[in-house]
Tab-separated table of C-alpha atoms in Angstrom:
chain	number	residue	atom	x	y	z
A	17	MET	CA	-18.428	23.673	-15.281
A	18	ASP	CA	-16.734	25.901	-16.863
A	19	ASN	CA	-15.705	27.758	-14.379
A	20	ASP	CA	-14.891	24.842	-12.220
A	21	VAL	CA	-12.399	23.396	-15.198
A	22	LYS	CA	-10.558	27.308	-15.072
A	23	ASP	CA	-10.472	27.309	-11.255
A	24	THR	CA	-8.956	23.675	-11.881
A	25	LYS	CA	-6.503	25.185	-13.965
A	26	GLN	CA	-5.602	27.979	-12.150
A	27	LYS	CA	-5.255	27.130	-8.193
A	28	GLY	CA	-3.465	23.341	-9.632
A	29	GLY	CA	-4.897	20.530	-10.640
A	30	PRO	CA	-5.779	16.858	-9.486
A	31	PRO	CA	-2.069	15.394	-8.636
A	32	GLN	CA	-1.344	18.963	-6.893
A	33	VAL	CA	-4.353	18.447	-4.737
A	34	LEU	CA	-4.096	15.702	-3.307
A	35	VAL	CA	0.033	16.477	-2.742
A	36	VAL	CA	-1.067	19.496	-0.521
A	37	GLY	CA	-4.505	17.819	0.985
A	38	PHE	CA	-1.241	14.799	2.162
A	39	ILE	CA	0.725	17.372	3.516
A	40	ILE	CA	-2.177	19.563	5.757
A	41	THR	CA	-3.361	16.132	6.925
A	42	ILE	CA	0.923	14.803	8.245
A	43	LEU	CA	1.296	18.712	8.985
A	44	VAL	CA	-2.014	18.445	12.166
A	45	GLY	CA	-1.193	15.451	13.087
A	46	THR	CA	2.624	15.970	13.762
A	47	LEU	CA	1.252	18.636	16.094
A	48	LEU	CA	-1.672	16.763	17.721
A	49	LEU	CA	1.431	14.369	18.698
A	50	MET	CA	3.800	16.790	20.020
A	51	LEU	CA	0.573	17.558	22.490
A	52	PRO	CA	1.761	15.953	26.060
A	53	ILE	CA	-1.285	14.536	25.629
A	54	SER	CA	-0.377	12.440	23.263
A	55	SER	CA	2.448	10.640	24.773
A	56	GLN	CA	2.315	8.613	28.411
A	57	SER	CA	4.258	10.899	30.329
A	58	GLY	CA	3.036	13.831	30.110
A	59	GLU	CA	5.708	15.396	28.134
A	60	SER	CA	5.946	16.877	25.012
A	61	THR	CA	7.295	14.817	21.833
A	62	PHE	CA	10.814	15.587	19.479
A	63	VAL	CA	9.517	17.804	17.003
A	64	VAL	CA	11.237	15.291	14.262
A	65	ASP	CA	9.876	12.049	15.965
A	66	ALA	CA	6.078	13.471	15.156
A	67	LEU	CA	6.624	14.320	11.945
A	68	PHE	CA	8.139	10.808	11.337
A	69	THR	CA	5.121	9.000	12.977
A	70	ALA	CA	2.916	11.057	11.677
A	71	THR	CA	4.587	10.136	8.183
A	72	SER	CA	4.305	7.060	8.610
A	73	ALA	CA	0.520	6.271	9.459
A	74	VAL	CA	-1.274	8.878	7.014
A	75	CYS	CA	1.239	7.577	4.141
A	76	VAL	CA	0.323	3.592	5.523
A	77	THR	CA	4.162	2.983	5.747
A	78	GLY	CA	4.824	1.605	9.709
A	79	LEU	CA	7.671	2.786	10.842
A	80	VAL	CA	8.677	4.432	13.722
A	81	VAL	CA	10.903	5.726	16.153
A	82	VAL	CA	9.163	5.349	19.957
A	83	ASN	CA	7.416	2.314	20.488
A	84	THR	CA	3.599	2.741	19.847
A	85	ALA	CA	2.188	-0.004	22.569
A	86	ALA	CA	4.795	2.210	25.266
A	87	HIS	CA	5.018	6.400	24.029
A	88	TRP	CA	1.846	7.350	22.975
A	89	SER	CA	-1.356	7.933	25.639
A	90	LEU	CA	-4.379	6.680	23.829
A	91	PHE	CA	-4.759	10.221	22.147
A	92	GLY	CA	-1.561	9.881	21.072
A	93	LYS	CA	-2.995	6.416	19.638
A	94	VAL	CA	-6.192	7.667	19.003
A	95	VAL	CA	-4.479	10.449	16.441
A	96	ILE	CA	-2.461	7.783	14.474
A	97	ILE	CA	-5.043	5.486	13.735
A	98	THR	CA	-7.249	8.029	12.881
A	99	CYS	CA	-4.350	9.134	9.875
A	100	ILE	CA	-4.151	5.976	9.200
A	101	GLN	CA	-7.597	5.478	8.643
A	102	ILE	CA	-7.568	8.217	6.728
A	103	GLY	CA	-4.185	7.504	4.729
A	104	GLY	CA	-5.905	4.849	3.661
A	105	LEU	CA	-8.773	5.869	2.241
A	106	GLY	CA	-6.828	8.717	1.090
A	107	PHE	CA	-7.232	12.628	1.777
A	108	MET	CA	-9.973	13.779	-0.539
A	109	THR	CA	-11.849	10.494	-0.394
A	110	VAL	CA	-12.676	11.221	2.891
A	111	VAL	CA	-13.215	15.172	2.494
A	112	SER	CA	-15.589	14.288	-0.441
A	113	MET	CA	-17.498	12.397	2.210
A	114	LEU	CA	-17.762	14.853	4.581
A	115	PHE	CA	-19.028	17.401	1.636
A	116	VAL	CA	-21.626	14.791	1.009
A	117	LEU	CA	-22.922	14.045	4.960
A	118	ARG	CA	-23.692	17.849	5.505
A	119	ASN	CA	-25.325	18.142	1.583
A	120	LYS	CA	-22.848	19.948	-0.240
A	121	ARG	CA	-22.547	20.286	-4.266
A	122	ILE	CA	-19.372	18.236	-5.163
A	123	THR	CA	-17.932	20.592	-7.647
A	124	LEU	CA	-16.119	19.648	-10.762
A	125	LYS	CA	-12.619	19.839	-9.834
A	126	ASN	CA	-13.205	17.965	-6.536
A	127	ARG	CA	-14.869	15.205	-8.771
A	128	LEU	CA	-11.370	15.151	-10.694
A	129	VAL	CA	-9.125	15.383	-7.836
A	130	MET	CA	-10.584	12.342	-6.910
A	131	GLN	CA	-11.271	10.841	-9.996
A	132	GLU	CA	-7.160	10.947	-9.919
A	133	ALA	CA	-6.684	9.490	-6.835
A	134	LEU	CA	-8.859	6.677	-7.106
A	135	SER	CA	-7.786	5.955	-10.501
A	136	PHE	CA	-11.126	5.695	-11.395
A	137	LYS	CA	-12.485	5.704	-15.551
A	138	SER	CA	-14.024	9.408	-15.463
A	139	THR	CA	-16.170	11.297	-13.040
A	140	ALA	CA	-19.421	9.267	-13.678
A	141	GLY	CA	-19.588	7.713	-10.898
A	142	ILE	CA	-17.317	8.948	-8.823
A	143	VAL	CA	-19.714	10.828	-5.852
A	144	ARG	CA	-21.056	7.113	-5.967
A	145	PHE	CA	-17.975	4.970	-6.199
A	146	THR	CA	-16.756	7.115	-3.316
A	147	ARG	CA	-19.588	6.186	-0.859
A	148	LEU	CA	-19.435	2.132	-1.998
A	149	ILE	CA	-15.672	2.045	-1.354
A	150	VAL	CA	-16.078	3.836	2.272
A	151	LYS	CA	-18.997	1.768	2.940
A	152	LEU	CA	-17.019	-1.721	2.400
A	153	THR	CA	-14.353	-0.451	3.775
A	154	PHE	CA	-15.758	0.011	7.452
A	155	ILE	CA	-17.183	-3.264	7.149
A	156	ILE	CA	-14.736	-5.298	5.998
A	157	GLU	CA	-12.819	-3.012	8.926
A	158	GLY	CA	-15.756	-3.973	11.310
A	159	ILE	CA	-15.962	-8.040	10.294
A	160	GLY	CA	-11.206	-8.202	10.853
A	161	ALA	CA	-12.322	-6.346	14.651
A	162	PHE	CA	-15.419	-8.800	15.390
A	163	LEU	CA	-13.165	-12.131	14.219
A	164	LEU	CA	-10.175	-10.191	15.927
A	165	SER	CA	-11.662	-9.627	19.376
A	166	PHE	CA	-11.701	-13.751	19.674
A	167	VAL	CA	-8.392	-13.368	20.046
A	168	PHE	CA	-8.205	-9.756	21.748
A	169	VAL	CA	-10.420	-9.785	24.234
A	170	PRO	CA	-10.521	-13.345	25.934
A	171	GLU	CA	-6.421	-11.815	26.324
A	172	TYR	CA	-6.501	-7.717	27.234
A	173	GLY	CA	-10.191	-7.289	28.591
A	174	LEU	CA	-13.535	-6.758	27.484
A	175	ILE	CA	-12.669	-2.720	26.499
A	176	LYS	CA	-8.764	-3.074	26.069
A	177	GLY	CA	-9.421	-5.983	23.576
A	178	ILE	CA	-11.819	-3.876	21.283
A	179	GLY	CA	-9.365	-1.163	21.053
A	180	PHE	CA	-6.922	-3.642	20.090
A	181	SER	CA	-9.273	-5.091	17.776
A	182	ILE	CA	-9.880	-2.381	16.023
A	183	PHE	CA	-6.415	-0.902	15.874
A	184	HIS	CA	-5.284	-3.869	14.129
A	185	SER	CA	-8.263	-3.699	11.858
A	186	ILE	CA	-7.646	-0.809	10.005
A	187	SER	CA	-4.290	-0.679	11.065
A	188	ALA	CA	-4.042	-4.370	9.098
A	189	PHE	CA	-6.798	-3.668	6.087
A	190	CYS	CA	-5.204	0.112	5.061
A	191	ASN	CA	-2.079	-1.997	4.838
A	192	ALA	CA	-0.029	0.346	7.534
A	193	GLY	CA	1.532	-1.735	9.865
A	194	PHE	CA	1.432	-0.432	13.183
A	195	ASP	CA	0.729	-2.669	16.235
A	196	ILE	CA	0.423	-2.221	19.366
A	197	VAL	CA	1.553	-5.063	20.970
A	198	GLY	CA	5.196	-4.526	21.993
A	199	GLU	CA	8.500	-4.620	20.622
A	200	ASN	CA	7.229	-7.746	18.404
A	201	SER	CA	4.600	-6.868	15.591
A	202	LEU	CA	2.684	-9.995	15.952
A	203	MET	CA	5.470	-12.270	16.830
A	204	PRO	CA	3.776	-13.805	20.205
A	205	TYR	CA	0.692	-14.965	18.034
A	206	VAL	CA	2.919	-16.638	15.216
A	207	GLY	CA	0.272	-19.785	16.051
A	208	ASN	CA	-2.824	-17.924	15.673
A	209	GLY	CA	-4.806	-18.849	13.343
A	210	ILE	CA	-7.563	-16.249	13.696
A	211	VAL	CA	-4.983	-14.250	14.165
A	212	ASN	CA	-2.710	-15.219	10.986
A	213	PHE	CA	-5.906	-15.460	8.898
A	214	THR	CA	-8.036	-12.103	9.412
A	215	ILE	CA	-4.675	-9.709	8.928
A	216	ILE	CA	-3.202	-11.764	5.795
A	217	MET	CA	-6.934	-11.391	4.141
A	218	LEU	CA	-7.342	-7.866	5.571
A	219	ILE	CA	-4.098	-7.232	4.092
A	220	ILE	CA	-4.653	-8.532	0.662
A	221	ILE	CA	-7.921	-6.924	0.036
A	222	GLY	CA	-6.960	-3.975	0.814
A	223	GLY	CA	-4.079	-4.201	-0.900
A	224	LEU	CA	-6.233	-5.208	-4.284
A	225	GLY	CA	-7.299	-2.020	-4.948
A	226	TYR	CA	-10.767	-0.191	-5.198
A	227	SER	CA	-11.055	-0.706	-9.106
A	228	VAL	CA	-10.878	-4.319	-8.556
A	229	TRP	CA	-12.957	-4.728	-6.527
A	230	LEU	CA	-15.803	-3.723	-7.719
A	231	ASP	CA	-15.116	-5.349	-11.499
A	232	SER	CA	-14.611	-9.127	-9.275
A	233	TYR	CA	-18.445	-7.714	-7.893
A	234	GLU	CA	-19.516	-7.137	-10.639
A	235	MET	CA	-18.170	-11.291	-12.323
A	236	ILE	CA	-18.993	-13.067	-9.038
A	237	LYS	CA	-23.157	-11.693	-9.718
A	238	THR	CA	-22.603	-12.039	-13.426
A	239	LYS	CA	-21.639	-15.385	-12.671
A	240	LEU	CA	-24.258	-16.257	-10.309
A	241	ASN	CA	-26.910	-14.794	-12.452
A	242	SER	CA	-26.240	-16.947	-15.240
A	243	ALA	CA	-26.762	-20.081	-16.662
A	244	GLU	CA	-25.245	-22.839	-15.811
A	245	HIS	CA	-23.197	-23.533	-18.702
A	246	PHE	CA	-22.005	-20.512	-17.664
A	247	THR	CA	-18.043	-20.862	-15.806
A	248	TRP	CA	-16.002	-19.391	-13.818
A	249	LYS	CA	-13.501	-19.377	-16.481
A	250	GLN	CA	-15.982	-17.629	-18.911
A	251	ALA	CA	-16.406	-15.469	-16.331
A	252	PHE	CA	-13.013	-14.484	-15.229
A	253	TYR	CA	-12.310	-14.391	-18.245
A	254	LYS	CA	-14.578	-11.004	-18.345
A	255	LEU	CA	-12.751	-8.988	-16.374
A	256	SER	CA	-10.579	-6.171	-17.350
A	257	LEU	CA	-7.224	-6.866	-18.261
A	258	HIS	CA	-5.784	-4.799	-15.469
A	259	THR	CA	-7.788	-6.324	-12.927
A	260	LYS	CA	-7.397	-9.806	-14.202
A	261	LEU	CA	-2.952	-8.937	-13.774
A	262	VAL	CA	-3.722	-7.863	-10.073
A	263	TRP	CA	-5.545	-11.130	-9.156
A	264	ILE	CA	-2.400	-13.053	-10.731
A	265	LEU	CA	0.285	-11.198	-9.775
A	266	THR	CA	-1.144	-11.688	-6.473
A	267	ILE	CA	-1.915	-14.992	-6.284
A	268	GLY	CA	1.344	-16.222	-7.864
A	269	LEU	CA	3.440	-13.283	-5.714
A	270	ILE	CA	2.302	-14.955	-2.763
A	271	LEU	CA	3.214	-19.108	-3.166
A	272	THR	CA	6.309	-18.101	-4.434
A	273	GLY	CA	7.083	-16.185	-1.340
A	274	PHE	CA	5.133	-18.990	0.739
A	275	LEU	CA	6.931	-22.076	-1.125
A	276	PHE	CA	10.383	-19.676	-0.849
A	277	PHE	CA	10.235	-18.946	2.613
A	278	PHE	CA	9.031	-22.359	3.678
A	279	ALA	CA	12.538	-24.067	1.789
A	280	VAL	CA	14.651	-21.845	2.597
A	281	GLU	CA	13.616	-20.817	6.490
A	282	TYR	CA	12.899	-24.527	7.516
A	283	GLN	CA	15.731	-25.516	9.670
A	284	ASN	CA	16.808	-22.344	10.615
A	285	PRO	CA	16.397	-22.164	13.910
A	286	LEU	CA	15.910	-18.721	14.707
A	287	THR	CA	13.245	-18.412	12.333
A	288	LEU	CA	11.110	-21.942	11.649
A	289	GLY	CA	13.358	-24.162	13.095
A	290	GLU	CA	12.127	-24.394	15.988
A	291	LEU	CA	7.811	-24.240	15.000
A	292	SER	CA	4.992	-26.947	14.269
A	293	LEU	CA	4.749	-27.767	10.608
A	294	LYS	CA	1.505	-25.576	11.082
A	295	ASP	CA	3.217	-22.965	13.271
A	296	LYS	CA	6.234	-22.889	9.450
A	297	ILE	CA	2.631	-22.758	7.351
A	298	TYR	CA	0.725	-20.234	9.302
A	299	ALA	CA	4.324	-17.643	9.566
A	300	SER	CA	5.826	-18.297	5.816
A	301	LEU	CA	2.471	-17.509	4.367
A	302	PHE	CA	2.190	-14.220	6.189
A	303	GLN	CA	5.710	-13.577	5.818
A	304	SER	CA	4.962	-14.244	1.860
A	305	VAL	CA	2.256	-11.526	2.020
A	306	SER	CA	2.923	-9.295	4.566
A	307	PRO	CA	6.261	-7.179	2.520
A	308	ARG	CA	3.238	-6.170	0.605
A	309	THR	CA	2.850	-4.068	2.144
A	310	ALA	CA	1.669	-4.508	5.404
A	311	GLY	CA	4.063	-3.632	7.929
A	312	PHE	CA	3.612	-6.471	10.362
A	313	ASN	CA	5.796	-9.566	11.188
A	314	THR	CA	5.676	-12.975	13.233
A	315	LEU	CA	9.067	-14.498	12.636
A	316	PRO	CA	12.237	-11.828	13.671
A	317	LEU	CA	13.011	-10.646	10.701
A	318	ALA	CA	16.831	-10.042	11.625
A	319	ASP	CA	17.067	-13.527	11.863
A	320	LEU	CA	16.198	-14.381	8.277
A	321	THR	CA	18.839	-15.745	5.916
A	322	VAL	CA	20.521	-13.539	3.695
A	323	ALA	CA	18.385	-14.533	1.102
A	324	SER	CA	14.944	-14.430	2.525
A	325	GLN	CA	16.192	-10.724	3.298
A	326	LEU	CA	16.675	-9.907	0.269
A	327	VAL	CA	13.605	-11.819	-1.576
A	328	THR	CA	11.268	-9.644	1.266
A	329	ILE	CA	13.407	-6.728	-0.284
A	330	LEU	CA	12.309	-7.967	-3.746
A	331	LEU	CA	8.424	-8.035	-2.447
A	332	MET	CA	8.485	-4.511	-0.854
A	333	PHE	CA	9.398	-3.350	-3.885
A	334	ILE	CA	6.841	-4.225	-5.903
A	335	GLY	CA	4.563	-4.085	-3.131
A	336	GLY	CA	0.338	-4.485	-3.980
A	337	SER	CA	-1.759	-2.993	-6.256
A	338	PRO	CA	-2.925	0.648	-8.256
A	339	ALA	CA	-5.550	2.063	-5.856
A	340	GLY	CA	-6.073	-0.033	-2.864
A	341	THR	CA	-3.784	0.796	0.335
A	342	ALA	CA	-0.427	-0.469	-0.663
A	343	GLY	CA	2.402	0.762	-1.838
A	344	GLY	CA	5.715	-0.187	-4.163
A	345	ILE	CA	5.846	0.408	-7.942
A	346	LYS	CA	3.289	-2.061	-8.106
A	347	THR	CA	2.006	-5.617	-9.061
A	348	VAL	CA	0.468	-4.522	-12.660
A	349	THR	CA	3.505	-1.873	-12.924
A	350	PHE	CA	6.004	-5.128	-12.165
A	351	GLY	CA	3.932	-7.456	-15.135
A	352	VAL	CA	3.380	-4.954	-17.175
A	353	VAL	CA	7.479	-4.684	-17.859
A	354	LEU	CA	6.987	-8.720	-17.084
A	355	ILE	CA	4.706	-9.674	-20.400
A	356	CYS	CA	7.323	-6.638	-21.650
A	357	ALA	CA	10.397	-8.627	-21.101
A	358	ILE	CA	8.923	-11.896	-22.315
A	359	SER	CA	7.532	-10.790	-25.230
A	360	VAL	CA	10.581	-8.990	-26.993
A	361	MET	CA	12.456	-12.281	-26.407
A	362	GLN	CA	9.160	-13.935	-28.641
A	363	GLY	CA	10.521	-11.220	-31.311
A	364	ARG	CA	6.340	-10.412	-31.042
A	365	SER	CA	6.190	-6.366	-32.671
A	366	SER	CA	3.324	-5.739	-30.076
A	367	ILE	CA	2.711	-7.143	-25.707
A	368	VAL	CA	-0.116	-8.648	-24.920
A	369	ALA	CA	-2.249	-10.604	-22.903
A	370	PHE	CA	-4.754	-12.760	-22.170
A	371	ARG	CA	-6.000	-11.113	-25.936
A	372	LYS	CA	-5.608	-7.612	-25.655
A	373	LYS	CA	-2.726	-5.515	-26.167
A	374	ILE	CA	-1.301	-2.890	-23.978
A	375	SER	CA	-0.385	-0.173	-25.087
A	376	ILE	CA	2.781	1.768	-25.317
A	377	ASP	CA	2.105	5.139	-23.703
A	378	VAL	CA	0.871	1.561	-20.502
A	379	ILE	CA	3.939	0.347	-21.243
A	380	LEU	CA	6.581	3.545	-21.025
A	381	ARG	CA	4.632	4.768	-17.731
A	382	ALA	CA	5.635	1.454	-16.270
A	383	LEU	CA	8.786	1.353	-16.712
A	384	THR	CA	9.602	5.306	-16.192
A	385	VAL	CA	7.901	4.096	-12.901
A	386	ILE	CA	10.637	1.166	-12.384
A	387	VAL	CA	13.510	3.943	-13.926
A	388	ILE	CA	12.889	6.547	-10.937
A	389	ALA	CA	12.110	4.234	-8.402
A	390	LEU	CA	15.361	2.535	-8.812
A	391	VAL	CA	17.393	6.270	-9.006
A	392	ILE	CA	15.473	6.898	-5.943
A	393	VAL	CA	16.342	3.879	-4.051
A	394	ILE	CA	19.719	3.890	-4.887
A	395	SER	CA	20.097	7.655	-3.720
A	396	THR	CA	18.764	6.791	-0.364
A	397	LEU	CA	21.195	4.329	-0.808
A	398	THR	CA	23.010	6.156	-0.779
A	399	ALA	CA	22.478	9.451	1.641
A	400	LEU	CA	22.382	6.496	4.129
A	401	THR	CA	25.453	4.786	4.251
A	402	LEU	CA	27.141	8.121	4.045
A	403	THR	CA	24.858	9.258	6.954
A	404	GLN	CA	23.974	6.347	9.885
A	405	ASP	CA	26.115	4.053	11.863
A	406	ALA	CA	24.544	0.814	10.824
A	407	THR	CA	25.709	-2.392	8.001
A	408	PHE	CA	24.832	-1.620	3.835
A	409	MET	CA	21.641	-4.417	4.337
A	410	GLU	CA	19.984	-2.986	7.358
A	411	ILE	CA	20.111	0.700	5.546
A	412	PHE	CA	18.602	-1.154	2.157
A	413	PHE	CA	16.004	-2.769	3.757
A	414	GLU	CA	15.426	-0.183	5.725
A	415	THR	CA	15.640	1.996	2.854
A	416	VAL	CA	13.069	-0.011	0.545
A	417	SER	CA	10.780	-0.278	3.393
A	418	ALA	CA	9.835	2.988	3.554
A	419	PHE	CA	10.261	3.118	-0.540
A	420	GLY	CA	7.953	0.825	-0.598
A	421	THR	CA	5.632	1.945	2.567
A	422	ALA	CA	6.315	-2.172	3.703
A	423	GLY	CA	7.112	-0.424	7.849
A	424	LEU	CA	9.197	-3.417	8.026
A	425	THR	CA	12.479	-3.097	9.473
A	426	LEU	CA	15.809	-5.196	10.498
A	427	GLY	CA	16.119	-2.823	13.789
A	428	ILE	CA	17.743	0.665	12.714
A	429	THR	CA	14.813	2.701	12.604
A	430	GLY	CA	15.162	4.174	16.248
A	431	ASN	CA	18.362	4.648	15.878
A	432	LEU	CA	18.296	7.169	12.899
A	433	ASN	CA	20.055	10.350	13.069
A	434	ILE	CA	18.305	13.421	12.347
A	435	ILE	CA	18.758	13.670	8.457
A	436	GLY	CA	18.400	9.895	8.587
A	437	LYS	CA	15.071	11.008	10.259
A	438	ILE	CA	14.261	13.297	7.383
A	439	ILE	CA	15.318	10.953	4.227
A	440	ILE	CA	12.772	8.698	5.022
A	441	ILE	CA	9.577	10.892	5.971
A	442	LEU	CA	10.847	12.013	2.714
A	443	LEU	CA	10.760	8.369	1.087
A	444	MET	CA	8.251	7.411	3.087
A	445	PHE	CA	6.158	10.815	1.367
A	446	ILE	CA	7.201	10.221	-2.132
A	447	GLY	CA	6.625	6.012	-1.983
A	448	ARG	CA	2.491	6.813	-0.697
A	449	VAL	CA	1.506	9.764	-2.738
A	450	GLY	CA	3.188	7.859	-6.106
A	451	LEU	CA	5.792	9.179	-8.524
A	452	PHE	CA	3.526	10.128	-11.442
A	453	THR	CA	1.632	12.238	-8.758
A	454	ILE	CA	4.776	13.748	-7.262
A	455	GLY	CA	5.983	14.476	-10.437
A	456	VAL	CA	3.121	16.167	-12.217
A	457	ALA	CA	2.346	17.997	-9.285
A	458	LEU	CA	5.719	19.853	-9.723
A	459	VAL	CA	5.168	20.525	-13.618
A	460	ALA	CA	2.288	21.930	-12.567
A	461	ARG	CA	1.491	21.734	-16.529
A	462	GLN	CA	1.053	18.751	-19.325
A	463	GLY	CA	3.175	19.026	-22.172
A	464	LYS	CA	1.664	19.762	-25.594
A	465	ILE	CA	2.333	17.089	-27.921
A	466	SER	CA	4.760	17.339	-30.734
A	467	GLN	CA	4.072	17.975	-34.352
A	468	ILE	CA	7.750	18.196	-35.818
A	469	GLN	CA	8.552	14.192	-36.159
A	470	TYR	CA	12.334	13.229	-36.307
A	471	PRO	CA	14.337	10.561	-38.502
A	472	GLU	CA	14.932	7.329	-36.586
A	473	GLU	CA	18.471	5.611	-35.927
A	474	LYS	CA	19.149	2.396	-34.108
A	475	VAL	CA	21.169	2.310	-31.163
A	476	LEU	CA	23.121	-0.620	-29.544
A	477	ILE	CA	21.685	-2.400	-26.710
A	478	GLY	CA	22.952	-5.423	-24.182
């Protein structure tokens, strides 16, 4: 074990391994997509377009510069969905499962990387937890594919329909947003209950985070095995603070977004205006869920009101929850800063949620994530406005979509020049791998705790 620890320090810790793992996966995907067999025309795909597609797939974003359905062959689509699955599960999760299947010992270094990737509490039980994640992922994706097959098989035939069902189930669960329906994403199914329900549930479950799955499962099991007087409310309070925040913020953001889009777009003839009440409810709910951070759409995004586009940008920026398949700054980051602001306004000396104190380290980390995210988005937005021929709103929307790995666009992705494509590629990578993972990987060492105490002095704020 000592040798493993020494090797970890010498060759790079978990963050470095995760970053390198994602880069290798993207490069392999790029090379495969450049092969003539990957395109329907039988010609090699331009290297930047192949790199963009591979990055978008591995980083589970969904932005594309070529039409996925029309440009890529069956082989190319298999490469894309494989990249999505690896990106969704995580590079180290896949590698670790290969080790398990080959009966190889998983070293301490690998366990540390798995712990970092999954945001697990310790290395104890991490392999068992990883196995559970993989099993649950395939079961959930299988159920999703089964439900979608009731729509796609009658429409496309048995073989193609099953392929469509599997592709979109994996893409939805991994919050990737890739589709092979055509240029209009899932707009043809705006009123289809099965497609809407299945895709929405896959997006939500994938975006909750693996630790939330486990905690919620234990809560349900405890409730079912307890006496009748043990209520669901009491069971809820048994959850960890992290899980409580994830559930409350997820449900709150979905309901808020749904009510907003339903009210604002209700009479817009280009979006909800011409739909039936049932279809308006479906479309509003889908539009609320998808920006966090799935990339599918059942409404023409370019025709949304400016207010709806701005709210969509906000939802993409927040994203999903930690240790899941979604991107963005994460719901808990947003929630911690929100709780902190409310506590300060109420004059409290400590930050408390559900009778649990949130440590100053967590608050500082959340603030740092948001500040760095804003700096990255603003810097990228500035660079794109200088190099691309598009409106400010189109570029703003595209920038946040790439950073939040949302995959939604107002239609400018295919028109980006090489500089724009490279900028978006880097932004998607940063958004998926994570700000802190990249930061620690670049620094490559932990800072020492200073023993020097400096005098305190107040500064004026606001």
